[in-house]
Amino acid sequence: MKITFEGNKKVKVRVKNFDVWTDQPVEQGGDASAPTPIDLFLASLGSCCGVFVLHFLKQHSLPENVYLTLEPIWNINDYVIEKINVTIHTPADFPPKYENALIEVAKRCLVARHVKIEHHISLEKQA
């Protein structure tokens, strides 16, 4: 990886053959032209869990109309994330026999296993 500074508070990360950009919000002196580094951290966790969930759905020929949401719980005093809640949203007719397995497979995410922050993965059926 190569990290370069691209003007104001923009940062470019060259990862293999891809460029990943970050910026800071306007109120912090940036241009708000890209996600912040903490946004990318959370996106990394969410997309990793998502890959495992998607693989499980495909493996069991289940519908893919499932989505995940992440909710970081901040410690405002220390300005750190204390906990991350990951919710897997399934359709109302999602087979109950796969619910616990879907949660467990999301926990296999490599990013989640490296994070020392407490994180909780749950499932919620859509109405």
PDB file of C-alpha atoms in Angstrom:
ATOM      1  CA  MET A   1       0.000   0.000   0.000  1.00  0.00           C
ATOM      2  CA  LYS A   2       1.070   3.511  -0.732  1.00  0.00           C
ATOM      3  CA  ILE A   3      -0.499   6.491   1.025  1.00  0.00           C
ATOM      4  CA  THR A   4      -0.214   9.954  -0.544  1.00  0.00           C
ATOM      5  CA  PHE A   5      -1.568  13.371   0.355  1.00  0.00           C
ATOM      6  CA  GLU A   6      -3.725  14.875  -2.369  1.00  0.00           C
ATOM      7  CA  GLY A   7      -4.515  18.406  -1.220  1.00  0.00           C
ATOM      8  CA  ASN A   8      -6.256  19.881   1.777  1.00  0.00           C
ATOM      9  CA  LYS A   9      -7.195  16.835   3.916  1.00  0.00           C
ATOM     10  CA  LYS A  10      -7.590  14.323   1.095  1.00  0.00           C
ATOM     11  CA  VAL A  11      -5.597  11.117   1.351  1.00  0.00           C
ATOM     12  CA  LYS A  12      -5.206   8.498  -1.381  1.00  0.00           C
ATOM     13  CA  VAL A  13      -4.399   4.896  -0.575  1.00  0.00           C
ATOM     14  CA  ARG A  14      -3.150   2.756  -3.439  1.00  0.00           C
ATOM     15  CA  VAL A  15      -4.215  -0.840  -2.687  1.00  0.00           C
ATOM     16  CA  LYS A  16      -3.080  -3.300  -5.342  1.00  0.00           C
ATOM     17  CA  ASN A  17      -4.532  -1.703  -8.512  1.00  0.00           C
ATOM     18  CA  PHE A  18      -7.189   0.364  -6.731  1.00  0.00           C
ATOM     19  CA  ASP A  19      -7.286   3.865  -5.313  1.00  0.00           C
ATOM     20  CA  VAL A  20      -9.196   4.425  -2.084  1.00  0.00           C
ATOM     21  CA  TRP A  21      -9.796   8.018  -1.027  1.00  0.00           C
ATOM     22  CA  THR A  22     -10.539   9.577   2.330  1.00  0.00           C
ATOM     23  CA  ASP A  23     -11.321  13.125   3.359  1.00  0.00           C
ATOM     24  CA  GLN A  24     -12.526  14.966   6.428  1.00  0.00           C
ATOM     25  CA  PRO A  25     -15.824  16.750   6.998  1.00  0.00           C
ATOM     26  CA  VAL A  26     -15.991  20.466   6.219  1.00  0.00           C
ATOM     27  CA  GLU A  27     -16.267  21.292   9.931  1.00  0.00           C
ATOM     28  CA  GLN A  28     -12.885  19.593  10.419  1.00  0.00           C
ATOM     29  CA  GLY A  29     -11.217  21.470   7.581  1.00  0.00           C
ATOM     30  CA  GLY A  30     -11.834  18.953   4.814  1.00  0.00           C
ATOM     31  CA  ASP A  31     -13.925  19.087   1.664  1.00  0.00           C
ATOM     32  CA  ALA A  32     -16.216  16.135   2.538  1.00  0.00           C
ATOM     33  CA  SER A  33     -15.338  14.658  -0.879  1.00  0.00           C
ATOM     34  CA  ALA A  34     -14.851  11.086   0.368  1.00  0.00           C
ATOM     35  CA  PRO A  35     -15.536   8.926   3.412  1.00  0.00           C
ATOM     36  CA  THR A  36     -13.461   9.470   6.541  1.00  0.00           C
ATOM     37  CA  PRO A  37     -10.970   6.795   7.589  1.00  0.00           C
ATOM     38  CA  ILE A  38     -13.319   5.652  10.388  1.00  0.00           C
ATOM     39  CA  ASP A  39     -16.111   5.321   7.796  1.00  0.00           C
ATOM     40  CA  LEU A  40     -13.858   3.029   5.768  1.00  0.00           C
ATOM     41  CA  PHE A  41     -13.001   1.037   8.889  1.00  0.00           C
ATOM     42  CA  LEU A  42     -16.703   0.448   9.550  1.00  0.00           C
ATOM     43  CA  ALA A  43     -17.317  -0.269   5.854  1.00  0.00           C
ATOM     44  CA  SER A  44     -14.540  -2.843   5.953  1.00  0.00           C
ATOM     45  CA  LEU A  45     -16.169  -4.632   8.870  1.00  0.00           C
ATOM     46  CA  GLY A  46     -19.635  -4.466   7.324  1.00  0.00           C
ATOM     47  CA  SER A  47     -18.594  -5.577   3.867  1.00  0.00           C
ATOM     48  CA  CYS A  48     -16.556  -8.441   5.317  1.00  0.00           C
ATOM     49  CA  CYS A  49     -19.534  -9.697   7.331  1.00  0.00           C
ATOM     50  CA  GLY A  50     -21.625  -9.184   4.201  1.00  0.00           C
ATOM     51  CA  VAL A  51     -19.358 -11.372   2.082  1.00  0.00           C
ATOM     52  CA  PHE A  52     -19.744 -14.222   4.559  1.00  0.00           C
ATOM     53  CA  VAL A  53     -23.518 -13.747   4.723  1.00  0.00           C
ATOM     54  CA  LEU A  54     -23.787 -13.646   0.924  1.00  0.00           C
ATOM     55  CA  HIS A  55     -21.700 -16.803   0.573  1.00  0.00           C
ATOM     56  CA  PHE A  56     -24.011 -18.578   3.051  1.00  0.00           C
ATOM     57  CA  LEU A  57     -27.121 -17.431   1.177  1.00  0.00           C
ATOM     58  CA  LYS A  58     -25.709 -18.638  -2.139  1.00  0.00           C
ATOM     59  CA  GLN A  59     -24.506 -21.912  -0.647  1.00  0.00           C
ATOM     60  CA  HIS A  60     -28.010 -22.680   0.654  1.00  0.00           C
ATOM     61  CA  SER A  61     -29.881 -21.287  -2.385  1.00  0.00           C
ATOM     62  CA  LEU A  62     -31.573 -18.689  -0.193  1.00  0.00           C
ATOM     63  CA  PRO A  63     -32.918 -15.356  -1.475  1.00  0.00           C
ATOM     64  CA  GLU A  64     -30.357 -12.568  -1.415  1.00  0.00           C
ATOM     65  CA  ASN A  65     -32.801  -9.808  -0.375  1.00  0.00           C
ATOM     66  CA  VAL A  66     -30.935  -9.502   2.917  1.00  0.00           C
ATOM     67  CA  TYR A  67     -28.956  -6.459   4.049  1.00  0.00           C
ATOM     68  CA  LEU A  68     -26.753  -5.494   6.989  1.00  0.00           C
ATOM     69  CA  THR A  69     -26.620  -2.310   9.038  1.00  0.00           C
ATOM     70  CA  LEU A  70     -23.882  -1.176  11.413  1.00  0.00           C
ATOM     71  CA  GLU A  71     -24.346   1.041  14.441  1.00  0.00           C
ATOM     72  CA  PRO A  72     -21.170   2.206  16.149  1.00  0.00           C
ATOM     73  CA  ILE A  73     -21.616   3.048  19.836  1.00  0.00           C
ATOM     74  CA  TRP A  74     -19.247   5.892  20.689  1.00  0.00           C
ATOM     75  CA  ASN A  75     -17.549   6.756  23.969  1.00  0.00           C
ATOM     76  CA  ILE A  76     -17.834  10.510  23.612  1.00  0.00           C
ATOM     77  CA  ASN A  77     -15.329  11.223  26.400  1.00  0.00           C
ATOM     78  CA  ASP A  78     -12.517   9.239  24.788  1.00  0.00           C
ATOM     79  CA  TYR A  79     -13.860   9.644  21.222  1.00  0.00           C
ATOM     80  CA  VAL A  80     -13.532   5.938  20.473  1.00  0.00           C
ATOM     81  CA  ILE A  81     -15.998   3.306  19.370  1.00  0.00           C
ATOM     82  CA  GLU A  82     -16.815   1.064  22.323  1.00  0.00           C
ATOM     83  CA  LYS A  83     -19.110  -1.348  20.536  1.00  0.00           C
ATOM     84  CA  ILE A  84     -20.398  -2.050  17.043  1.00  0.00           C
ATOM     85  CA  ASN A  85     -23.850  -3.505  16.528  1.00  0.00           C
ATOM     86  CA  VAL A  86     -24.232  -5.373  13.252  1.00  0.00           C
ATOM     87  CA  THR A  87     -27.789  -6.293  12.314  1.00  0.00           C
ATOM     88  CA  ILE A  88     -28.632  -8.717   9.535  1.00  0.00           C
ATOM     89  CA  HIS A  89     -32.030  -7.793   8.092  1.00  0.00           C
ATOM     90  CA  THR A  90     -33.888 -10.692   6.505  1.00  0.00           C
ATOM     91  CA  PRO A  91     -37.278 -10.835   4.803  1.00  0.00           C
ATOM     92  CA  ALA A  92     -40.257 -11.879   6.923  1.00  0.00           C
ATOM     93  CA  ASP A  93     -40.379 -15.275   5.221  1.00  0.00           C
ATOM     94  CA  PHE A  94     -36.697 -16.086   5.830  1.00  0.00           C
ATOM     95  CA  PRO A  95     -36.492 -19.722   7.026  1.00  0.00           C
ATOM     96  CA  PRO A  96     -36.070 -19.719  10.839  1.00  0.00           C
ATOM     97  CA  LYS A  97     -33.845 -22.805  10.685  1.00  0.00           C
ATOM     98  CA  TYR A  98     -31.089 -20.678   9.080  1.00  0.00           C
ATOM     99  CA  GLU A  99     -31.251 -17.642  11.393  1.00  0.00           C
ATOM    100  CA  ASN A 100     -28.643 -18.706  13.993  1.00  0.00           C
ATOM    101  CA  ALA A 101     -26.350 -20.093  11.301  1.00  0.00           C
ATOM    102  CA  LEU A 102     -26.488 -16.777   9.448  1.00  0.00           C
ATOM    103  CA  ILE A 103     -25.406 -14.927  12.592  1.00  0.00           C
ATOM    104  CA  GLU A 104     -22.603 -17.406  13.257  1.00  0.00           C
ATOM    105  CA  VAL A 105     -21.280 -17.227   9.711  1.00  0.00           C
ATOM    106  CA  ALA A 106     -21.129 -13.407   9.916  1.00  0.00           C
ATOM    107  CA  LYS A 107     -18.905 -13.798  12.995  1.00  0.00           C
ATOM    108  CA  ARG A 108     -16.317 -15.592  10.845  1.00  0.00           C
ATOM    109  CA  CYS A 109     -15.451 -12.347   9.101  1.00  0.00           C
ATOM    110  CA  LEU A 110     -11.691 -11.840   9.237  1.00  0.00           C
ATOM    111  CA  VAL A 111     -12.019  -8.125   9.997  1.00  0.00           C
ATOM    112  CA  ALA A 112     -14.427  -8.796  12.873  1.00  0.00           C
ATOM    113  CA  ARG A 113     -12.042 -11.375  14.320  1.00  0.00           C
ATOM    114  CA  HIS A 114      -9.230  -8.793  14.325  1.00  0.00           C
ATOM    115  CA  VAL A 115     -11.221  -6.050  15.983  1.00  0.00           C
ATOM    116  CA  LYS A 116     -10.769  -5.835  19.730  1.00  0.00           C
ATOM    117  CA  ILE A 117     -13.809  -3.577  20.002  1.00  0.00           C
ATOM    118  CA  GLU A 118     -16.823  -5.411  21.307  1.00  0.00           C
ATOM    119  CA  HIS A 119     -19.145  -6.171  18.447  1.00  0.00           C
ATOM    120  CA  HIS A 120     -22.529  -7.834  18.458  1.00  0.00           C
ATOM    121  CA  ILE A 121     -24.169  -9.473  15.458  1.00  0.00           C
ATOM    122  CA  SER A 122     -27.925  -9.987  15.468  1.00  0.00           C
ATOM    123  CA  LEU A 123     -30.719 -10.714  13.010  1.00  0.00           C
ATOM    124  CA  GLU A 124     -33.892  -8.728  12.405  1.00  0.00           C
ATOM    125  CA  LYS A 125     -36.722  -9.764  10.104  1.00  0.00           C
ATOM    126  CA  GLN A 126     -38.095  -7.087   7.814  1.00  0.00           C
ATOM    127  CA  ALA A 127     -41.825  -6.466   7.943  1.00  0.00           C
TER     128      ALA A 127
END
